[in-house]
Amino acid sequence: MLLSAKTFELNIKLNNMNNLIIDAANDKIFFVIIADSKSYTSEHINHSENFDKLTILILNFLKSHNLNIKNLNNIFVNQGPGKFSSIRASLATAKAISFANGIDLYGFNSNNVIDQNYAVIIDLFNKGVLIKNLIKPHY
């Protein structure tokens, strides 16, 4: 179930990359696309019925912004700490999408994001703080 969606401008360097952020560690599931200095966000109820269709929710979110998985350069996934089942579902989905499509995968921690400010994840990426394909869940 979609709760809300918003669009806002970002003033960060992206190098013309399309980035998908998946955060299911807390009470809501957030999907964020950061591309071309713009950001698109979608949130869903963090519930087991949404875990079953997480890939479909992601594909629909991308499609609603004229993107598909092949357009993505990076996927960033929250590795916790947070809700055990949500973190496992989002990590498994992100890893599968990354592996099947040759997309770089990065993990971030819940404490990196304050008030849904996901621009900080791209800032950490640009600074080289996030390590590619190193995912260490924190339940």
GROMACS .gro file of C-alpha atoms in nm:
model
  139
    1MET     CA    1   0.000   0.000   0.000
    2LEU     CA    2   0.145   0.335  -0.105
    3LEU     CA    3   0.141   0.596   0.169
    4SER     CA    4   0.294   0.894  -0.005
    5ALA     CA    5   0.533   1.006  -0.275
    6LYS     CA    6   0.735   1.324  -0.304
    7THR     CA    7   0.980   1.484  -0.541
    8PHE     CA    8   1.248   1.735  -0.446
    9GLU     CA    9   1.568   1.887  -0.584
   10LEU     CA   10   1.909   1.784  -0.454
   11ASN     CA   11   2.230   1.982  -0.466
   12ILE     CA   12   2.479   1.695  -0.472
   13LYS     CA   13   2.718   1.562  -0.732
   14LEU     CA   14   2.581   1.248  -0.896
   15ASN     CA   15   2.791   1.212  -1.213
   16ASN     CA   16   2.472   1.137  -1.413
   17MET     CA   17   2.411   0.814  -1.221
   18ASN     CA   18   2.078   0.653  -1.141
   19ASN     CA   19   2.077   0.536  -0.781
   20LEU     CA   20   1.815   0.326  -0.603
   21ILE     CA   21   1.800   0.329  -0.224
   22ILE     CA   22   1.602   0.061  -0.040
   23ASP     CA   23   1.533   0.110   0.330
   24ALA     CA   24   1.307  -0.136   0.508
   25ALA     CA   25   1.473  -0.136   0.850
   26ASN     CA   26   1.206   0.064   1.034
   27ASP     CA   27   0.828   0.115   1.038
   28LYS     CA   28   0.802   0.199   0.668
   29ILE     CA   29   0.964   0.071   0.351
   30PHE     CA   30   1.127   0.357   0.161
   31PHE     CA   31   1.236   0.349  -0.202
   32VAL     CA   32   1.437   0.645  -0.325
   33ILE     CA   33   1.566   0.718  -0.672
   34ILE     CA   34   1.837   0.981  -0.684
   35ALA     CA   35   1.923   1.076  -1.041
   36ASP     CA   36   2.018   1.392  -1.229
   37SER     CA   37   2.005   1.606  -0.912
   38LYS     CA   38   1.646   1.499  -0.844
   39SER     CA   39   1.501   1.259  -0.595
   40TYR     CA   40   1.183   1.055  -0.602
   41THR     CA   41   1.059   0.882  -0.289
   42SER     CA   42   0.793   0.624  -0.221
   43GLU     CA   43   0.695   0.470   0.108
   44HIS     CA   44   0.496   0.160   0.193
   45ILE     CA   45   0.374  -0.006   0.509
   46ASN     CA   46   0.645  -0.233   0.652
   47HIS     CA   47   0.439  -0.550   0.659
   48SER     CA   48   0.502  -0.910   0.555
   49GLU     CA   49   0.260  -0.890   0.261
   50ASN     CA   50   0.481  -0.617   0.112
   51PHE     CA   51   0.793  -0.834   0.158
   52ASP     CA   52   0.634  -1.093  -0.070
   53LYS     CA   53   0.599  -0.837  -0.347
   54LEU     CA   54   0.905  -0.621  -0.280
   55THR     CA   55   1.046  -0.669  -0.630
   56ILE     CA   56   0.712  -0.577  -0.787
   57LEU     CA   57   0.692  -0.263  -0.572
   58ILE     CA   58   1.044  -0.164  -0.682
   59LEU     CA   59   0.969  -0.229  -1.050
   60ASN     CA   60   0.647  -0.025  -1.033
   61PHE     CA   61   0.829   0.257  -0.855
   62LEU     CA   62   1.100   0.266  -1.123
   63LYS     CA   63   0.842   0.249  -1.403
   64SER     CA   64   0.647   0.540  -1.254
   65HIS     CA   65   0.961   0.753  -1.301
   66ASN     CA   66   1.040   0.625  -1.652
   67LEU     CA   67   1.325   0.400  -1.538
   68ASN     CA   68   1.384   0.029  -1.538
   69ILE     CA   69   1.641  -0.186  -1.363
   70LYS     CA   70   1.878  -0.165  -1.661
   71ASN     CA   71   1.898   0.215  -1.606
   72LEU     CA   72   2.038   0.176  -1.252
   73ASN     CA   73   2.405   0.228  -1.175
   74ASN     CA   74   2.397   0.163  -0.800
   75ILE     CA   75   2.170   0.009  -0.539
   76PHE     CA   76   2.205   0.113  -0.176
   77VAL     CA   77   2.034  -0.098   0.090
   78ASN     CA   78   1.990  -0.038   0.461
   79GLN     CA   79   2.163  -0.322   0.643
   80GLY     CA   80   2.033  -0.222   0.987
   81PRO     CA   81   2.001  -0.216   1.271
   82GLY     CA   82   1.629  -0.257   1.247
   83LYS     CA   83   1.353  -0.512   1.197
   84PHE     CA   84   1.495  -0.858   1.129
   85SER     CA   85   1.245  -0.977   0.865
   86SER     CA   86   1.241  -0.648   0.675
   87ILE     CA   87   1.619  -0.626   0.661
   88ARG     CA   88   1.646  -0.987   0.538
   89ALA     CA   89   1.381  -0.933   0.270
   90SER     CA   90   1.529  -0.607   0.145
   91LEU     CA   91   1.887  -0.742   0.145
   92ALA     CA   92   1.785  -1.055  -0.045
   93THR     CA   93   1.591  -0.851  -0.301
   94ALA     CA   94   1.871  -0.595  -0.346
   95LYS     CA   95   2.134  -0.869  -0.383
   96ALA     CA   96   1.925  -1.056  -0.639
   97ILE     CA   97   1.860  -0.744  -0.848
   98SER     CA   98   2.226  -0.646  -0.825
   99PHE     CA   99   2.358  -0.989  -0.919
  100ALA     CA  100   2.113  -1.054  -1.202
  101ASN     CA  101   2.172  -0.714  -1.363
  102GLY     CA  102   2.538  -0.639  -1.286
  103ILE     CA  103   2.454  -0.336  -1.072
  104ASP     CA  104   2.690  -0.221  -0.798
  105LEU     CA  105   2.550  -0.286  -0.448
  106TYR     CA  106   2.636  -0.089  -0.134
  107GLY     CA  107   2.514  -0.122   0.224
  108PHE     CA  108   2.451   0.162   0.465
  109ASN     CA  109   2.343   0.174   0.829
  110SER     CA  110   2.024   0.307   0.982
  111ASN     CA  111   2.220   0.567   1.178
  112ASN     CA  112   2.344   0.721   0.850
  113VAL     CA  113   1.993   0.848   0.770
  114ILE     CA  114   1.818   1.111   0.982
  115ASP     CA  115   1.463   1.224   0.898
  116GLN     CA  116   1.463   1.036   0.566
  117ASN     CA  117   1.751   1.250   0.431
  118TYR     CA  118   1.885   0.992   0.185
  119ALA     CA  119   2.110   1.246   0.011
  120VAL     CA  120   2.363   1.166   0.283
  121ILE     CA  121   2.398   0.813   0.137
  122ILE     CA  122   2.508   0.957  -0.197
  123ASP     CA  123   2.746   1.189  -0.011
  124LEU     CA  124   2.901   0.888   0.168
  125PHE     CA  125   2.926   0.710  -0.169
  126ASN     CA  126   3.097   1.011  -0.331
  127LYS     CA  127   3.345   1.024  -0.039
  128GLY     CA  128   3.429   0.655  -0.089
  129VAL     CA  129   3.302   0.556   0.256
  130LEU     CA  130   3.065   0.282   0.134
  131ILE     CA  131   3.226  -0.041   0.020
  132LYS     CA  132   3.094  -0.216  -0.291
  133ASN     CA  133   2.934  -0.558  -0.236
  134LEU     CA  134   3.016  -0.558   0.137
  135ILE     CA  135   2.686  -0.623   0.310
  136LYS     CA  136   2.688  -0.696   0.683
  137PRO     CA  137   2.338  -0.713   0.830
  138HIS     CA  138   2.284  -0.561   1.173
  139TYR     CA  139   1.965  -0.700   1.323
   0.00000   0.00000   0.00000
